XYZ file of N, CA and C in Angstrom:
447
model
N 4.557 -50.404 78.483
C 3.579 -49.907 79.453
C 4.129 -50.150 80.864
N 3.987 -49.171 81.721
C 4.470 -49.310 83.094
C 3.701 -50.401 83.819
N 4.439 -51.180 84.632
C 3.785 -52.284 85.347
C 2.670 -51.776 86.259
N 2.906 -50.649 86.954
C 1.890 -50.180 87.886
C 0.645 -49.623 87.197
N 0.692 -49.428 85.873
C -0.469 -48.931 85.140
C -1.146 -50.026 84.328
N -0.668 -51.238 84.445
C -1.204 -52.320 83.636
C -2.702 -52.461 83.839
N -3.436 -52.473 82.743
C -4.897 -52.569 82.756
C -5.537 -51.557 83.703
N -4.959 -50.371 83.760
C -5.486 -49.251 84.546
C -5.515 -49.520 86.044
N -4.703 -50.451 86.508
C -4.588 -50.681 87.951
C -3.485 -49.760 88.459
N -3.879 -48.808 89.239
C -2.930 -47.808 89.734
C -2.903 -47.853 91.256
N -1.900 -47.238 91.834
C -1.779 -47.207 93.286
C -3.026 -46.634 93.952
N -3.681 -45.678 93.300
C -4.845 -45.032 93.896
C -6.170 -45.708 93.522
N -6.097 -46.802 92.756
C -7.325 -47.539 92.434
C -7.928 -48.102 93.714
N -9.242 -48.185 93.792
C -9.856 -48.775 94.989
C -9.417 -50.231 95.169
N -9.195 -50.610 96.388
C -8.772 -51.971 96.737
C -9.694 -52.999 96.101
N -10.990 -52.745 96.145
C -11.969 -53.701 95.622
C -11.785 -53.898 94.115
N -11.300 -52.866 93.405
C -11.047 -53.001 91.967
C -9.929 -54.019 91.730
N -8.936 -54.046 92.586
C -7.851 -55.018 92.455
C -8.385 -56.436 92.696
N -9.195 -56.578 93.748
C -9.769 -57.882 94.069
C -10.658 -58.351 92.917
N -11.457 -57.448 92.379
C -12.348 -57.783 91.264
C -11.529 -58.240 90.055
N -10.456 -57.524 89.754
C -9.591 -57.881 88.634
C -8.975 -59.261 88.835
N -8.493 -59.543 90.038
C -7.915 -60.855 90.344
C -8.967 -61.943 90.132
N -10.163 -61.712 90.634
C -11.239 -62.688 90.504
C -11.594 -62.944 89.043
N -11.747 -61.887 88.276
C -12.106 -62.043 86.859
C -11.029 -62.800 86.095
N -9.769 -62.449 86.340
C -8.694 -63.119 85.623
C -8.564 -64.578 86.028
N -8.807 -64.882 87.290
C -8.774 -66.274 87.725
C -9.914 -67.050 87.065
N -11.092 -66.437 86.990
C -12.241 -67.089 86.345
C -11.961 -67.355 84.863
N -11.342 -66.385 84.179
C -11.007 -66.570 82.766
C -10.019 -67.720 82.595
N -9.034 -67.786 83.456
C -8.044 -68.867 83.414
C -8.721 -70.215 83.622
N -9.548 -70.302 84.651
C -10.218 -71.561 84.969
C -11.155 -71.975 83.831
N -11.791 -70.991 83.224
C -12.711 -71.294 82.122
C -11.954 -71.924 80.958
N -10.726 -71.475 80.698
C -9.951 -72.079 79.615
C -9.548 -73.513 79.962
N -9.329 -73.792 81.239
C -8.903 -75.132 81.656
C -10.066 -76.119 81.706
N -11.283 -75.605 81.902
C -12.459 -76.467 82.012
C -13.519 -76.069 80.979
N -13.056 -75.668 79.827
C -13.934 -75.153 78.763
C -15.075 -76.108 78.423
N -14.769 -77.402 78.374
C -15.772 -78.396 77.963
C -16.934 -78.513 78.952
N -16.741 -78.052 80.190
C -17.805 -78.163 81.190
C -18.806 -77.025 81.118
N -18.411 -75.881 80.546
C -19.283 -74.714 80.414
C -19.960 -74.359 81.745
N -19.144 -74.166 82.782
C -19.698 -73.878 84.112
C -19.598 -72.414 84.512
N -18.568 -71.712 84.092
C -18.398 -70.325 84.495
C -18.381 -70.185 86.006
N -19.059 -69.165 86.496
C -19.095 -68.890 87.939
C -19.880 -69.938 88.729
N -20.687 -70.728 88.060
C -21.522 -71.710 88.766
C -20.704 -72.772 89.490
N -19.436 -72.916 89.106
C -18.597 -73.909 89.782
C -18.482 -73.587 91.277
N -18.602 -72.320 91.636
C -18.529 -71.951 93.065
C -19.665 -72.590 93.856
N -20.804 -72.810 93.226
C -21.909 -73.471 93.920
C -21.591 -74.952 94.155
N -20.974 -75.577 93.157
C -20.562 -76.979 93.329
C -19.572 -77.073 94.491
N -18.616 -76.153 94.532
C -17.598 -76.158 95.591
C -18.262 -75.995 96.968
N -19.202 -75.074 97.059
C -19.881 -74.835 98.336
C -20.666 -76.068 98.768
N -21.393 -76.661 97.841
C -22.196 -77.849 98.153
C -21.280 -79.005 98.556
N -20.178 -79.162 97.858
C -19.197 -80.204 98.185
C -18.690 -80.028 99.622
N -18.402 -78.790 99.992
C -17.871 -78.495 101.333
C -18.946 -78.478 102.412
N -20.208 -78.379 102.008
C -21.331 -78.288 102.954
C -22.443 -79.246 102.543
N -22.192 -80.564 102.600
C -23.211 -81.519 102.155
C -24.520 -81.340 102.924
N -25.604 -81.424 102.197
C -26.915 -81.276 102.821
C -27.349 -79.829 102.983
N -26.559 -78.893 102.437
C -26.929 -77.479 102.556
C -28.200 -77.212 101.746
N -28.732 -76.014 101.904
C -29.984 -75.667 101.228
C -29.747 -74.574 100.180
N -30.742 -74.383 99.351
C -30.704 -73.284 98.380
C -30.577 -71.955 99.117
N -31.247 -71.831 100.231
C -31.178 -70.597 101.032
C -29.754 -70.336 101.519
N -29.018 -71.399 101.847
C -27.619 -71.247 102.251
C -26.804 -70.604 101.126
N -27.072 -71.030 99.898
C -26.370 -70.455 98.745
C -26.768 -68.993 98.534
N -28.042 -68.700 98.685
C -28.520 -67.321 98.554
C -27.783 -66.430 99.553
N -27.694 -66.878 100.796
C -27.040 -66.093 101.838
C -25.538 -65.965 101.611
N -24.906 -67.021 101.177
C -23.458 -67.017 101.002
C -23.024 -66.141 99.836
N -23.737 -66.231 98.717
C -23.274 -65.570 97.500
C -24.028 -64.280 97.169
N -25.054 -63.953 97.954
C -25.770 -62.708 97.730
C -26.512 -62.665 96.408
N -26.893 -63.820 95.914
C -27.652 -63.894 94.663
C -29.136 -64.066 94.987
N -29.971 -63.753 94.018
C -31.407 -63.905 94.234
C -31.775 -65.387 94.248
N -32.915 -65.683 94.864
C -33.408 -67.061 94.893
C -33.601 -67.590 93.478
N -34.092 -66.750 92.601
C -34.332 -67.151 91.220
C -33.037 -67.508 90.491
N -32.011 -66.676 90.652
C -30.730 -66.958 89.999
C -30.107 -68.241 90.530
N -30.192 -68.441 91.843
C -29.641 -69.663 92.442
C -30.416 -70.876 91.941
N -31.743 -70.783 91.915
C -32.566 -71.909 91.457
C -32.224 -72.268 90.009
N -32.055 -71.269 89.161
C -31.712 -71.498 87.755
C -30.349 -72.180 87.645
N -29.376 -71.713 88.407
C -28.033 -72.306 88.381
C -28.072 -73.750 88.883
N -28.835 -73.985 89.936
C -28.919 -75.339 90.493
C -29.569 -76.310 89.504
N -30.588 -75.850 88.804
C -31.229 -76.696 87.781
C -30.206 -77.095 86.716
N -29.410 -76.110 86.287
C -28.381 -76.361 85.276
C -27.347 -77.366 85.790
N -26.907 -77.198 87.031
C -25.907 -78.101 87.614
C -26.474 -79.502 87.821
N -27.756 -79.557 88.158
C -28.421 -80.851 88.327
C -28.564 -81.545 86.965
N -28.968 -80.785 85.950
C -29.114 -81.345 84.605
C -27.785 -81.857 84.060
N -26.694 -81.193 84.427
C -25.362 -81.612 83.966
C -24.780 -82.731 84.827
N -25.486 -83.084 85.903
C -25.067 -84.216 86.716
C -24.035 -83.923 87.792
N -23.861 -82.641 88.170
C -22.872 -82.287 89.194
C -23.442 -82.300 90.613
N -24.744 -82.049 90.718
C -25.381 -82.014 92.037
C -26.696 -82.786 91.986
N -27.208 -83.087 93.166
C -28.548 -83.661 93.271
C -29.279 -82.943 94.392
N -30.579 -82.839 94.205
C -31.444 -82.239 95.228
C -32.312 -83.341 95.799
N -32.270 -83.456 97.118
C -33.099 -84.441 97.811
C -34.036 -83.692 98.750
N -35.262 -84.162 98.835
C -36.237 -83.538 99.731
C -35.729 -83.649 101.167
N -35.798 -82.552 101.884
C -35.409 -82.536 103.292
C -36.507 -83.227 104.097
N -36.202 -84.329 104.775
C -37.243 -85.058 105.499
C -37.854 -84.247 106.652
N -37.139 -83.224 107.117
C -37.655 -82.396 108.210
C -38.517 -81.235 107.715
N -38.389 -80.915 106.417
C -39.212 -79.864 105.829
C -39.361 -80.201 104.341
N -40.426 -80.852 104.001
C -40.605 -81.386 102.662
C -40.701 -80.319 101.571
N -40.796 -79.054 101.961
C -40.816 -77.973 100.974
C -39.407 -77.520 100.595
N -38.407 -78.034 101.291
C -37.015 -77.642 101.034
C -36.205 -78.838 100.557
N -35.106 -78.519 99.903
C -34.214 -79.549 99.397
C -32.865 -79.495 100.105
N -32.254 -80.650 100.224
C -30.875 -80.760 100.692
C -30.025 -80.980 99.438
N -28.952 -80.235 99.331
C -28.105 -80.302 98.145
C -26.849 -81.115 98.428
N -26.495 -81.950 97.470
C -25.272 -82.745 97.578
C -24.637 -82.855 96.203
N -23.323 -83.043 96.184
C -22.645 -83.281 94.919
C -22.788 -84.754 94.554
N -22.820 -85.005 93.276
C -22.863 -86.370 92.754
C -21.421 -86.865 92.614
N -21.264 -88.072 92.149
C -19.912 -88.596 91.901
C -19.175 -87.691 90.908
N -19.883 -87.219 89.898
C -19.284 -86.316 88.908
C -18.812 -85.021 89.574
N -19.633 -84.474 90.458
C -19.250 -83.274 91.194
C -18.098 -83.545 92.142
N -18.150 -84.693 92.809
C -17.080 -85.068 93.741
C -15.745 -85.219 93.017
N -15.777 -85.675 91.784
C -14.546 -85.823 91.003
C -14.030 -84.476 90.496
N -14.941 -83.556 90.220
C -14.546 -82.246 89.698
C -13.827 -81.399 90.744
N -14.314 -81.389 91.966
C -13.814 -80.457 92.975
C -12.308 -80.583 93.216
N -11.765 -81.772 93.469
C -10.313 -81.843 93.685
C -9.505 -81.381 92.464
N -9.990 -81.701 91.272
C -9.295 -81.268 90.058
C -9.372 -79.751 89.911
N -10.522 -79.196 90.194
C -10.688 -77.745 90.116
C -9.766 -77.059 91.127
N -9.687 -77.601 92.324
C -8.812 -77.019 93.344
C -7.339 -77.140 92.960
N -6.975 -78.239 92.312
C -5.595 -78.413 91.871
C -5.230 -77.343 90.837
N -6.098 -77.130 89.859
C -5.840 -76.136 88.817
C -5.876 -74.725 89.408
N -6.771 -74.494 90.358
C -6.836 -73.191 91.017
C -5.543 -72.901 91.780
N -5.020 -73.908 92.450
C -3.744 -73.769 93.166
C -2.611 -73.481 92.180
N -2.656 -74.137 91.031
C -1.671 -73.904 89.976
C -1.726 -72.440 89.533
N -2.944 -71.911 89.345
C -3.110 -70.508 88.968
C -2.497 -69.601 90.034
N -2.786 -69.893 91.303
C -2.234 -69.084 92.394
C -0.715 -69.041 92.323
N -0.095 -70.173 92.078
C 1.361 -70.226 91.992
C 1.861 -69.421 90.795
N 1.171 -69.535 89.672
C 1.587 -68.823 88.463
C 1.489 -67.311 88.603
N 0.522 -66.831 89.376
C 0.396 -65.373 89.552
C 1.193 -64.863 90.742
N 1.819 -65.769 91.487
C 2.700 -65.343 92.564
C 2.135 -65.424 93.968
N 1.017 -66.103 94.154
C 0.488 -66.313 95.502
C 1.212 -67.519 96.080
N 1.845 -67.325 97.222
C 2.641 -68.395 97.825
C 2.141 -68.715 99.227
N 2.718 -69.738 99.817
C 2.377 -70.100 101.195
C 2.711 -68.957 102.153
N 3.662 -68.117 101.778
C 4.016 -66.970 102.613
C 2.876 -65.952 102.705
N 1.916 -66.053 101.797
C 0.777 -65.128 101.773
C -0.384 -65.584 102.643
N -0.156 -66.566 103.492
C -1.244 -67.130 104.310
C -1.896 -66.060 105.191
N -1.099 -65.170 105.731
C -1.658 -64.116 106.582
C -2.505 -63.146 105.753
N -2.046 -62.837 104.558
C -2.807 -61.977 103.656
C -4.140 -62.633 103.300
N -4.119 -63.935 103.025
C -5.347 -64.662 102.706
C -6.320 -64.631 103.885
N -5.794 -64.814 105.081
C -6.667 -64.754 106.277
C -7.281 -63.373 106.430
N -6.491 -62.342 106.179
C -6.985 -60.964 106.331
C -8.079 -60.674 105.300
N -7.864 -61.083 104.063
C -8.871 -60.850 103.019
C -10.135 -61.653 103.321
N -9.969 -62.868 103.833
C -11.133 -63.683 104.239
C -11.930 -62.950 105.312
N -11.227 -62.378 106.289
C -11.915 -61.655 107.360
C -12.625 -60.422 106.819
N -12.010 -59.739 105.862
C -12.662 -58.583 105.233
C -13.942 -59.028 104.532
N -13.889 -60.183 103.846
C -15.087 -60.712 103.172
C -16.184 -61.010 104.188
N -15.815 -61.627 105.308
C -16.790 -61.933 106.363
C -17.372 -60.645 106.941
N -16.514 -59.667 107.193
C -16.984 -58.389 107.723
C -17.971 -57.726 106.763
N -17.686 -57.830 105.467
C -18.595 -57.263 104.473
C -19.949 -57.947 104.485
N -19.948 -59.267 104.657
C -21.215 -59.999 104.724
C -21.994 -59.605 105.975
N -21.292 -59.454 107.090
C -21.954 -59.062 108.347
C -22.523 -57.650 108.238
N -21.787 -56.775 107.560
C -22.239 -55.395 107.411
C -23.559 -55.339 106.651
N -23.676 -56.162 105.627
C -24.925 -56.221 104.853
C -26.050 -56.776 105.701
N -25.765 -57.833 106.505
C -26.783 -58.434 107.376
C -27.309 -57.433 108.392
N -26.419 -56.571 108.893
C -26.778 -55.635 109.954
C -27.614 -54.463 109.432
N -27.590 -54.236 108.128
C -28.323 -53.084 107.578
C -29.630 -53.460 106.962
């Protein structure tokens, strides 16, 4: 099979299809490495909370474009598994501040190490730093575009 046709990825395929394929394959790889945790995509919430201690459920809704219900369900699961904790916000008792637990704090560096390993295996190098910045900016622009409409 021709390399440029692998899994129907062609030169004329939409850019977003390539990004989606990369994301799915990275998730599948990570799932095999952390199979016993049964986290799937929910690990991204742990990562966000780890990087933004004291954030709110609303912050996750805004960042990931998921419904409040889906985020609440995922957070309950992560809390039950001991990766995060919800504490009442003293400034607004109807809201919670989210933080990672020791278990979550231990997972994040290991997850990032394996993720970096995946990047190296698929050919993402330090030389791609400009490409990473550009894709990050495209992601931000996409979020702003949704906010503006």
